[in-house]
Amino acid sequence: MTQPQPLPPQATLPVPLPPGRPIAGEEWGRREPYLWISDDAAPAGLWQQLHHAHPQTGLWPLLLVPLREDGEFRPWLSGELSPEAASDPSSYDPAALLRTWWRGISSTGEDEDGDELFPEDAAELQEALAPFGPQWPGPAPAATLPEGAAGSEARALADVLQGLRGPRLGLVGAASGADALVACGWRGPTNHEEDTAKIAAVLADWERRFGAQVVQVGFDTLDLSVAAPPTTPAEALRVAAEHTAFCPDLVFQGTGALTAYAEELVGSHHWSFWWD
């Protein structure tokens, strides 16, 4: 179990925060805040300043968007965060997790409801996951990360995302964006994987291999900046297999084919995920 870190006092921050509130819960027999959220849209440039200052403050900034604009701002203000529900990300081997998820989605014996697949369904599944099919190709090789590129790409993506939906600012006491998802109790991928710690373990591995960083989080969505994305179709195909194991909806309710999704990844510094 990963225990959320206390939120540092505002006096330790390099810039003043806008009006906001701490979100707290009953964990480990005491009540303490595990997320701070602004009352309104994040002021321009503030996320970037706080991201740059993270090594000094220990606060990871998140851009937060809701399921829909219905007043509840789900899940952030609706009581749907569960820090106590996750285990410890360091307990997991990211490559083993991806392999297990891939085997689960590539099975041609039964569908997710336990019903036997008809031959045409199995054929469609193999076509969607071609050229790999049920054979897990293994993780993609690590990229060469330019110095400082991870932070620059994260701040550039934040500029873009802030102009699209006017996200609120969130702050979590965590060593990284991956750890922040566990510490704040986010459960967006629960229809695919109930333990957010496993999701975080893979995200941390992508940060090491590709300079991927968590920027924006929604009810069941996730946006990452990527410092060193795949640059060739062959490289992108292996990364696409990892993404599909991690988030099957990208192919099964998205492009319809792994190869088509891989084309979208070539040179892309923005990885976006959603779980139905």
PDB file of C-alpha atoms in Angstrom:
ATOM      1  CA  MET A   1       0.000   0.000   0.000  1.00  0.00           C
ATOM      2  CA  THR A   2       1.305   3.463  -0.942  1.00  0.00           C
ATOM      3  CA  GLN A   3       0.648   6.122   1.678  1.00  0.00           C
ATOM      4  CA  PRO A   4       0.033   9.622   0.246  1.00  0.00           C
ATOM      5  CA  GLN A   5       2.506  12.289   1.297  1.00  0.00           C
ATOM      6  CA  PRO A   6       1.272  15.317   3.253  1.00  0.00           C
ATOM      7  CA  LEU A   7       0.740  18.406   1.128  1.00  0.00           C
ATOM      8  CA  PRO A   8       3.492  20.974   1.828  1.00  0.00           C
ATOM      9  CA  PRO A   9       2.333  24.368   3.113  1.00  0.00           C
ATOM     10  CA  GLN A  10       1.695  27.037   0.505  1.00  0.00           C
ATOM     11  CA  ALA A  11       4.588  29.064   1.887  1.00  0.00           C
ATOM     12  CA  THR A  12       6.998  26.546   0.359  1.00  0.00           C
ATOM     13  CA  LEU A  13       5.634  27.080  -3.157  1.00  0.00           C
ATOM     14  CA  PRO A  14       7.391  29.376  -5.643  1.00  0.00           C
ATOM     15  CA  VAL A  15       4.125  31.115  -6.625  1.00  0.00           C
ATOM     16  CA  PRO A  16       0.827  31.810  -4.833  1.00  0.00           C
ATOM     17  CA  LEU A  17      -2.040  29.430  -5.525  1.00  0.00           C
ATOM     18  CA  PRO A  18      -5.491  30.517  -6.683  1.00  0.00           C
ATOM     19  CA  PRO A  19      -8.499  29.779  -4.457  1.00  0.00           C
ATOM     20  CA  GLY A  20      -8.917  26.054  -3.923  1.00  0.00           C
ATOM     21  CA  ARG A  21      -9.489  23.310  -1.389  1.00  0.00           C
ATOM     22  CA  PRO A  22      -7.799  20.199   0.003  1.00  0.00           C
ATOM     23  CA  ILE A  23      -9.509  16.853  -0.539  1.00  0.00           C
ATOM     24  CA  ALA A  24      -9.118  14.475   2.408  1.00  0.00           C
ATOM     25  CA  GLY A  25     -10.232  10.984   3.320  1.00  0.00           C
ATOM     26  CA  GLU A  26     -10.228   8.370   6.054  1.00  0.00           C
ATOM     27  CA  GLU A  27      -7.031   6.394   5.541  1.00  0.00           C
ATOM     28  CA  TRP A  28      -4.840   4.587   8.066  1.00  0.00           C
ATOM     29  CA  GLY A  29      -6.948   5.768  10.987  1.00  0.00           C
ATOM     30  CA  ARG A  30      -6.426   9.501  10.441  1.00  0.00           C
ATOM     31  CA  ARG A  31      -7.784  12.243   8.230  1.00  0.00           C
ATOM     32  CA  GLU A  32      -5.334  14.130   6.027  1.00  0.00           C
ATOM     33  CA  PRO A  33      -5.467  15.796   2.608  1.00  0.00           C
ATOM     34  CA  TYR A  34      -4.176  13.820  -0.367  1.00  0.00           C
ATOM     35  CA  LEU A  35      -5.134  16.257  -3.146  1.00  0.00           C
ATOM     36  CA  TRP A  36      -5.461  20.007  -3.478  1.00  0.00           C
ATOM     37  CA  ILE A  37      -7.730  21.271  -6.269  1.00  0.00           C
ATOM     38  CA  SER A  38      -8.380  24.787  -7.533  1.00  0.00           C
ATOM     39  CA  ASP A  39     -11.917  26.148  -7.491  1.00  0.00           C
ATOM     40  CA  ASP A  40     -11.721  27.324 -11.098  1.00  0.00           C
ATOM     41  CA  ALA A  41      -9.667  26.750 -14.230  1.00  0.00           C
ATOM     42  CA  ALA A  42      -5.901  26.707 -13.742  1.00  0.00           C
ATOM     43  CA  PRO A  43      -4.353  30.137 -14.432  1.00  0.00           C
ATOM     44  CA  ALA A  44      -2.206  30.200 -17.555  1.00  0.00           C
ATOM     45  CA  GLY A  45       1.381  29.205 -16.870  1.00  0.00           C
ATOM     46  CA  LEU A  46       0.852  28.092 -13.264  1.00  0.00           C
ATOM     47  CA  TRP A  47       0.945  24.349 -14.000  1.00  0.00           C
ATOM     48  CA  GLN A  48       4.215  24.882 -15.860  1.00  0.00           C
ATOM     49  CA  GLN A  49       5.774  26.813 -12.986  1.00  0.00           C
ATOM     50  CA  LEU A  50       4.761  24.191 -10.449  1.00  0.00           C
ATOM     51  CA  HIS A  51       5.977  21.360 -12.671  1.00  0.00           C
ATOM     52  CA  HIS A  52       9.359  23.035 -12.984  1.00  0.00           C
ATOM     53  CA  ALA A  53       9.489  23.486  -9.186  1.00  0.00           C
ATOM     54  CA  HIS A  54       8.464  19.890  -8.371  1.00  0.00           C
ATOM     55  CA  PRO A  55      11.978  18.756  -7.344  1.00  0.00           C
ATOM     56  CA  GLN A  56      11.959  21.437  -4.625  1.00  0.00           C
ATOM     57  CA  THR A  57       8.306  21.317  -3.498  1.00  0.00           C
ATOM     58  CA  GLY A  58       7.548  17.593  -3.725  1.00  0.00           C
ATOM     59  CA  LEU A  59       4.165  18.492  -5.275  1.00  0.00           C
ATOM     60  CA  TRP A  60       3.247  16.995  -8.631  1.00  0.00           C
ATOM     61  CA  PRO A  61       0.803  19.233 -10.551  1.00  0.00           C
ATOM     62  CA  LEU A  62      -2.060  17.693 -12.504  1.00  0.00           C
ATOM     63  CA  LEU A  63      -4.491  19.241 -14.934  1.00  0.00           C
ATOM     64  CA  LEU A  64      -7.874  17.874 -13.853  1.00  0.00           C
ATOM     65  CA  VAL A  65     -10.949  17.526 -16.073  1.00  0.00           C
ATOM     66  CA  PRO A  66     -14.347  16.042 -15.139  1.00  0.00           C
ATOM     67  CA  LEU A  67     -16.440  13.302 -16.675  1.00  0.00           C
ATOM     68  CA  ARG A  68     -18.863  15.976 -17.832  1.00  0.00           C
ATOM     69  CA  GLU A  69     -19.766  19.500 -16.838  1.00  0.00           C
ATOM     70  CA  ASP A  70     -22.627  18.549 -14.513  1.00  0.00           C
ATOM     71  CA  GLY A  71     -21.649  20.358 -11.321  1.00  0.00           C
ATOM     72  CA  GLU A  72     -20.137  17.332  -9.553  1.00  0.00           C
ATOM     73  CA  PHE A  73     -16.749  17.568 -11.250  1.00  0.00           C
ATOM     74  CA  ARG A  74     -16.387  13.773 -11.130  1.00  0.00           C
ATOM     75  CA  PRO A  75     -14.385  12.095  -9.765  1.00  0.00           C
ATOM     76  CA  TRP A  76     -12.445  14.897  -8.116  1.00  0.00           C
ATOM     77  CA  LEU A  77     -15.236  16.419  -5.998  1.00  0.00           C
ATOM     78  CA  SER A  78     -17.751  13.570  -5.925  1.00  0.00           C
ATOM     79  CA  GLY A  79     -16.136  11.252  -3.398  1.00  0.00           C
ATOM     80  CA  GLU A  80     -14.942   8.738  -5.994  1.00  0.00           C
ATOM     81  CA  LEU A  81     -11.224   8.805  -5.122  1.00  0.00           C
ATOM     82  CA  SER A  82      -9.816   5.820  -3.207  1.00  0.00           C
ATOM     83  CA  PRO A  83      -6.138   6.045  -2.221  1.00  0.00           C
ATOM     84  CA  GLU A  84      -6.588   3.072   0.106  1.00  0.00           C
ATOM     85  CA  ALA A  85      -7.674   0.827  -2.799  1.00  0.00           C
ATOM     86  CA  ALA A  86      -4.266   0.684  -4.502  1.00  0.00           C
ATOM     87  CA  SER A  87      -1.242  -1.446  -3.701  1.00  0.00           C
ATOM     88  CA  ASP A  88       2.429  -0.479  -4.169  1.00  0.00           C
ATOM     89  CA  PRO A  89       3.601   0.213  -7.770  1.00  0.00           C
ATOM     90  CA  SER A  90       7.126  -0.953  -6.928  1.00  0.00           C
ATOM     91  CA  SER A  91       5.759  -4.461  -6.313  1.00  0.00           C
ATOM     92  CA  TYR A  92       5.186  -5.052 -10.020  1.00  0.00           C
ATOM     93  CA  ASP A  93       7.269  -5.860 -13.086  1.00  0.00           C
ATOM     94  CA  PRO A  94       5.930  -3.583 -15.859  1.00  0.00           C
ATOM     95  CA  ALA A  95       6.918  -6.010 -18.625  1.00  0.00           C
ATOM     96  CA  ALA A  96       5.092  -8.854 -16.878  1.00  0.00           C
ATOM     97  CA  LEU A  97       1.977  -6.705 -16.451  1.00  0.00           C
ATOM     98  CA  LEU A  98       1.908  -5.804 -20.139  1.00  0.00           C
ATOM     99  CA  ARG A  99       2.411  -9.437 -21.126  1.00  0.00           C
ATOM    100  CA  THR A 100      -0.449 -10.556 -18.881  1.00  0.00           C
ATOM    101  CA  TRP A 101      -2.804  -7.871 -20.174  1.00  0.00           C
ATOM    102  CA  TRP A 102      -1.913  -8.726 -23.773  1.00  0.00           C
ATOM    103  CA  ARG A 103      -2.679 -12.385 -23.224  1.00  0.00           C
ATOM    104  CA  GLY A 104      -6.012 -11.376 -21.748  1.00  0.00           C
ATOM    105  CA  ILE A 105      -7.094  -9.258 -24.697  1.00  0.00           C
ATOM    106  CA  SER A 106      -5.708 -11.587 -27.396  1.00  0.00           C
ATOM    107  CA  SER A 107      -7.436 -14.762 -26.181  1.00  0.00           C
ATOM    108  CA  THR A 108      -9.649 -16.360 -28.821  1.00  0.00           C
ATOM    109  CA  GLY A 109     -11.339 -18.834 -26.499  1.00  0.00           C
ATOM    110  CA  GLU A 110     -13.873 -16.635 -24.692  1.00  0.00           C
ATOM    111  CA  ASP A 111     -14.880 -13.027 -24.708  1.00  0.00           C
ATOM    112  CA  GLU A 112     -14.817 -10.819 -21.587  1.00  0.00           C
ATOM    113  CA  ASP A 113     -18.259 -12.107 -20.532  1.00  0.00           C
ATOM    114  CA  GLY A 114     -17.140 -15.731 -20.679  1.00  0.00           C
ATOM    115  CA  ASP A 115     -19.083 -16.509 -23.855  1.00  0.00           C
ATOM    116  CA  GLU A 116     -17.441 -18.669 -26.490  1.00  0.00           C
ATOM    117  CA  LEU A 117     -16.176 -16.700 -29.458  1.00  0.00           C
ATOM    118  CA  PHE A 118     -17.460 -17.630 -32.879  1.00  0.00           C
ATOM    119  CA  PRO A 119     -14.753 -18.316 -35.491  1.00  0.00           C
ATOM    120  CA  GLU A 120     -15.452 -15.010 -37.265  1.00  0.00           C
ATOM    121  CA  ASP A 121     -15.008 -13.147 -33.950  1.00  0.00           C
ATOM    122  CA  ALA A 122     -11.669 -14.860 -33.405  1.00  0.00           C
ATOM    123  CA  ALA A 123     -10.603 -13.973 -36.938  1.00  0.00           C
ATOM    124  CA  GLU A 124     -11.524 -10.330 -36.383  1.00  0.00           C
ATOM    125  CA  LEU A 125      -9.548 -10.298 -33.139  1.00  0.00           C
ATOM    126  CA  GLN A 126      -6.444 -11.666 -34.823  1.00  0.00           C
ATOM    127  CA  GLU A 127      -6.817  -9.182 -37.645  1.00  0.00           C
ATOM    128  CA  ALA A 128      -7.109  -6.283 -35.195  1.00  0.00           C
ATOM    129  CA  LEU A 129      -3.924  -7.350 -33.371  1.00  0.00           C
ATOM    130  CA  ALA A 130      -1.892  -8.228 -36.470  1.00  0.00           C
ATOM    131  CA  PRO A 131       0.979  -8.776 -36.964  1.00  0.00           C
ATOM    132  CA  PHE A 132       1.351 -10.064 -33.396  1.00  0.00           C
ATOM    133  CA  GLY A 133      -1.914 -11.853 -32.641  1.00  0.00           C
ATOM    134  CA  PRO A 134      -1.716 -13.801 -29.368  1.00  0.00           C
ATOM    135  CA  GLN A 135       2.103 -13.706 -29.427  1.00  0.00           C
ATOM    136  CA  TRP A 136       3.270 -10.920 -27.106  1.00  0.00           C
ATOM    137  CA  PRO A 137       6.156  -9.121 -28.898  1.00  0.00           C
ATOM    138  CA  GLY A 138       7.796  -7.913 -25.707  1.00  0.00           C
ATOM    139  CA  PRO A 139       8.385  -4.322 -24.621  1.00  0.00           C
ATOM    140  CA  ALA A 140       9.733  -1.786 -27.086  1.00  0.00           C
ATOM    141  CA  PRO A 141      13.398  -0.778 -26.718  1.00  0.00           C
ATOM    142  CA  ALA A 142      14.157   2.288 -24.623  1.00  0.00           C
ATOM    143  CA  ALA A 143      14.677   5.522 -26.517  1.00  0.00           C
ATOM    144  CA  THR A 144      17.517   8.006 -26.105  1.00  0.00           C
ATOM    145  CA  LEU A 145      16.198  10.880 -24.004  1.00  0.00           C
ATOM    146  CA  PRO A 146      17.479  14.383 -24.799  1.00  0.00           C
ATOM    147  CA  GLU A 147      18.497  16.235 -21.651  1.00  0.00           C
ATOM    148  CA  GLY A 148      15.660  18.337 -20.300  1.00  0.00           C
ATOM    149  CA  ALA A 149      13.250  17.192 -22.985  1.00  0.00           C
ATOM    150  CA  ALA A 150      10.787  15.484 -20.629  1.00  0.00           C
ATOM    151  CA  GLY A 151      10.068  18.673 -18.721  1.00  0.00           C
ATOM    152  CA  SER A 152       9.912  20.805 -21.856  1.00  0.00           C
ATOM    153  CA  GLU A 153       7.439  18.480 -23.557  1.00  0.00           C
ATOM    154  CA  ALA A 154       5.257  18.282 -20.447  1.00  0.00           C
ATOM    155  CA  ARG A 155       5.015  22.043 -20.187  1.00  0.00           C
ATOM    156  CA  ALA A 156       4.329  22.380 -23.926  1.00  0.00           C
ATOM    157  CA  LEU A 157       1.492  19.839 -23.764  1.00  0.00           C
ATOM    158  CA  ALA A 158       0.023  21.636 -20.741  1.00  0.00           C
ATOM    159  CA  ASP A 159      -0.175  24.809 -22.844  1.00  0.00           C
ATOM    160  CA  VAL A 160      -2.200  22.948 -25.474  1.00  0.00           C
ATOM    161  CA  LEU A 161      -4.515  21.160 -23.046  1.00  0.00           C
ATOM    162  CA  GLN A 162      -5.279  24.295 -21.048  1.00  0.00           C
ATOM    163  CA  GLY A 163      -6.571  25.916 -24.217  1.00  0.00           C
ATOM    164  CA  LEU A 164      -8.937  23.018 -24.939  1.00  0.00           C
ATOM    165  CA  ARG A 165     -10.997  22.363 -21.801  1.00  0.00           C
ATOM    166  CA  GLY A 166      -9.949  24.852 -19.146  1.00  0.00           C
ATOM    167  CA  PRO A 167      -8.825  22.176 -16.653  1.00  0.00           C
ATOM    168  CA  ARG A 168      -8.504  22.841 -12.957  1.00  0.00           C
ATOM    169  CA  LEU A 169      -5.184  22.583 -11.158  1.00  0.00           C
ATOM    170  CA  GLY A 170      -4.493  19.646  -8.867  1.00  0.00           C
ATOM    171  CA  LEU A 171      -1.512  19.165  -6.551  1.00  0.00           C
ATOM    172  CA  VAL A 172      -0.428  15.850  -5.055  1.00  0.00           C
ATOM    173  CA  GLY A 173       2.498  15.065  -2.789  1.00  0.00           C
ATOM    174  CA  ALA A 174       4.275  12.507  -4.997  1.00  0.00           C
ATOM    175  CA  ALA A 175       7.627  11.778  -6.601  1.00  0.00           C
ATOM    176  CA  SER A 176       6.175  11.585 -10.113  1.00  0.00           C
ATOM    177  CA  GLY A 177       2.957  11.800 -12.078  1.00  0.00           C
ATOM    178  CA  ALA A 178       2.611   8.030 -11.957  1.00  0.00           C
ATOM    179  CA  ASP A 179       2.861   8.035  -8.157  1.00  0.00           C
ATOM    180  CA  ALA A 180       0.445  10.971  -7.995  1.00  0.00           C
ATOM    181  CA  LEU A 181      -2.321   8.880  -9.584  1.00  0.00           C
ATOM    182  CA  VAL A 182      -1.991   6.306  -6.817  1.00  0.00           C
ATOM    183  CA  ALA A 183      -1.633   8.862  -4.028  1.00  0.00           C
ATOM    184  CA  CYS A 184      -4.769  10.789  -5.013  1.00  0.00           C
ATOM    185  CA  GLY A 185      -6.852   7.628  -5.422  1.00  0.00           C
ATOM    186  CA  TRP A 186      -7.675   7.892  -9.138  1.00  0.00           C
ATOM    187  CA  ARG A 187      -9.457   4.792 -10.472  1.00  0.00           C
ATOM    188  CA  GLY A 188     -10.082   5.667 -14.113  1.00  0.00           C
ATOM    189  CA  PRO A 189      -9.028   2.333 -15.693  1.00  0.00           C
ATOM    190  CA  THR A 190     -11.100   0.228 -13.265  1.00  0.00           C
ATOM    191  CA  ASN A 191     -13.015  -1.517 -16.083  1.00  0.00           C
ATOM    192  CA  HIS A 192      -9.671  -2.815 -17.368  1.00  0.00           C
ATOM    193  CA  GLU A 193      -7.508  -2.908 -14.222  1.00  0.00           C
ATOM    194  CA  GLU A 194      -8.840  -2.269 -10.716  1.00  0.00           C
ATOM    195  CA  ASP A 195      -5.453  -1.637  -9.048  1.00  0.00           C
ATOM    196  CA  THR A 196      -4.142   1.774 -10.097  1.00  0.00           C
ATOM    197  CA  ALA A 197      -0.712   0.784  -8.759  1.00  0.00           C
ATOM    198  CA  LYS A 198      -0.297  -1.567 -11.741  1.00  0.00           C
ATOM    199  CA  ILE A 199      -1.180   1.248 -14.121  1.00  0.00           C
ATOM    200  CA  ALA A 200       1.329   3.475 -12.324  1.00  0.00           C
ATOM    201  CA  ALA A 201       4.062   0.834 -12.580  1.00  0.00           C
ATOM    202  CA  VAL A 202       3.770   0.851 -16.374  1.00  0.00           C
ATOM    203  CA  LEU A 203       3.618   4.644 -16.507  1.00  0.00           C
ATOM    204  CA  ALA A 204       6.817   4.870 -14.456  1.00  0.00           C
ATOM    205  CA  ASP A 205       8.497   2.485 -16.881  1.00  0.00           C
ATOM    206  CA  TRP A 206       7.397   4.612 -19.836  1.00  0.00           C
ATOM    207  CA  GLU A 207       8.862   7.634 -18.100  1.00  0.00           C
ATOM    208  CA  ARG A 208      12.204   5.840 -17.875  1.00  0.00           C
ATOM    209  CA  ARG A 209      12.148   4.562 -21.457  1.00  0.00           C
ATOM    210  CA  PHE A 210      10.432   7.399 -23.350  1.00  0.00           C
ATOM    211  CA  GLY A 211      10.352  10.400 -21.025  1.00  0.00           C
ATOM    212  CA  ALA A 212       6.558  10.098 -20.689  1.00  0.00           C
ATOM    213  CA  GLN A 213       5.005  12.260 -17.967  1.00  0.00           C
ATOM    214  CA  VAL A 214       1.472  12.552 -16.639  1.00  0.00           C
ATOM    215  CA  VAL A 215      -0.023  15.957 -17.481  1.00  0.00           C
ATOM    216  CA  GLN A 216      -3.835  15.721 -17.516  1.00  0.00           C
ATOM    217  CA  VAL A 217      -6.239  13.292 -15.832  1.00  0.00           C
ATOM    218  CA  GLY A 218      -9.997  12.885 -16.210  1.00  0.00           C
ATOM    219  CA  PHE A 219     -12.639  10.540 -14.853  1.00  0.00           C
ATOM    220  CA  ASP A 220     -11.366   7.726 -17.120  1.00  0.00           C
ATOM    221  CA  THR A 221      -8.874   9.539 -19.335  1.00  0.00           C
ATOM    222  CA  LEU A 222      -5.152  10.184 -19.184  1.00  0.00           C
ATOM    223  CA  ASP A 223      -2.870  12.469 -21.202  1.00  0.00           C
ATOM    224  CA  LEU A 224       0.907  12.048 -21.225  1.00  0.00           C
ATOM    225  CA  SER A 225       3.662  14.134 -22.739  1.00  0.00           C
ATOM    226  CA  VAL A 226       6.418  12.129 -24.431  1.00  0.00           C
ATOM    227  CA  ALA A 227       9.988  13.340 -24.816  1.00  0.00           C
ATOM    228  CA  ALA A 228      11.204  10.545 -27.122  1.00  0.00           C
ATOM    229  CA  PRO A 229       8.340   8.985 -29.118  1.00  0.00           C
ATOM    230  CA  PRO A 230       8.890   6.260 -31.736  1.00  0.00           C
ATOM    231  CA  THR A 231      10.231   7.676 -34.984  1.00  0.00           C
ATOM    232  CA  THR A 232       9.681   4.758 -37.394  1.00  0.00           C
ATOM    233  CA  PRO A 233       6.664   2.511 -38.143  1.00  0.00           C
ATOM    234  CA  ALA A 234       8.554  -0.529 -36.823  1.00  0.00           C
ATOM    235  CA  GLU A 235       9.306   1.176 -33.510  1.00  0.00           C
ATOM    236  CA  ALA A 236       5.765   2.497 -33.266  1.00  0.00           C
ATOM    237  CA  LEU A 237       4.252  -0.957 -33.766  1.00  0.00           C
ATOM    238  CA  ARG A 238       5.942  -2.298 -30.624  1.00  0.00           C
ATOM    239  CA  VAL A 239       4.873   0.756 -28.631  1.00  0.00           C
ATOM    240  CA  ALA A 240       1.337   0.395 -30.011  1.00  0.00           C
ATOM    241  CA  ALA A 241       1.214  -3.170 -28.677  1.00  0.00           C
ATOM    242  CA  GLU A 242       2.147  -1.884 -25.209  1.00  0.00           C
ATOM    243  CA  HIS A 243      -0.521   0.803 -25.398  1.00  0.00           C
ATOM    244  CA  THR A 244      -3.163  -1.704 -26.489  1.00  0.00           C
ATOM    245  CA  ALA A 245      -2.324  -4.057 -23.620  1.00  0.00           C
ATOM    246  CA  PHE A 246      -2.508  -1.056 -21.269  1.00  0.00           C
ATOM    247  CA  CYS A 247      -5.687   0.411 -22.792  1.00  0.00           C
ATOM    248  CA  PRO A 248      -7.489  -1.964 -25.222  1.00  0.00           C
ATOM    249  CA  ASP A 249     -10.177   0.584 -26.132  1.00  0.00           C
ATOM    250  CA  LEU A 250      -7.611   2.455 -28.225  1.00  0.00           C
ATOM    251  CA  VAL A 251      -7.895  -0.295 -30.845  1.00  0.00           C
ATOM    252  CA  PHE A 252     -11.077  -2.210 -30.073  1.00  0.00           C
ATOM    253  CA  GLN A 253     -13.234   0.925 -29.827  1.00  0.00           C
ATOM    254  CA  GLY A 254     -10.870   3.230 -31.698  1.00  0.00           C
ATOM    255  CA  THR A 255      -8.761   2.597 -34.784  1.00  0.00           C
ATOM    256  CA  GLY A 256      -9.900  -1.032 -35.179  1.00  0.00           C
ATOM    257  CA  ALA A 257      -6.376  -2.213 -35.996  1.00  0.00           C
ATOM    258  CA  LEU A 258      -3.054  -2.152 -34.185  1.00  0.00           C
ATOM    259  CA  THR A 259      -1.246  -1.094 -37.359  1.00  0.00           C
ATOM    260  CA  ALA A 260      -3.541   1.917 -37.810  1.00  0.00           C
ATOM    261  CA  TYR A 261      -2.971   2.999 -34.226  1.00  0.00           C
ATOM    262  CA  ALA A 262       0.792   2.600 -34.631  1.00  0.00           C
ATOM    263  CA  GLU A 263       0.747   5.065 -37.526  1.00  0.00           C
ATOM    264  CA  GLU A 264      -0.653   7.702 -35.171  1.00  0.00           C
ATOM    265  CA  LEU A 265       2.236   7.236 -32.732  1.00  0.00           C
ATOM    266  CA  VAL A 266       5.119   7.987 -35.106  1.00  0.00           C
ATOM    267  CA  GLY A 267       6.689  11.219 -33.866  1.00  0.00           C
ATOM    268  CA  SER A 268       3.769  12.019 -31.532  1.00  0.00           C
ATOM    269  CA  HIS A 269       4.715  13.759 -28.278  1.00  0.00           C
ATOM    270  CA  HIS A 270       1.188  13.308 -26.882  1.00  0.00           C
ATOM    271  CA  TRP A 271      -0.148   9.927 -25.749  1.00  0.00           C
ATOM    272  CA  SER A 272      -3.826   9.880 -24.817  1.00  0.00           C
ATOM    273  CA  PHE A 273      -5.734   7.018 -23.166  1.00  0.00           C
ATOM    274  CA  TRP A 274      -9.365   6.363 -22.299  1.00  0.00           C
ATOM    275  CA  TRP A 275     -11.166   3.456 -20.685  1.00  0.00           C
ATOM    276  CA  ASP A 276     -14.846   2.801 -21.350  1.00  0.00           C
TER     277      ASP A 276
END
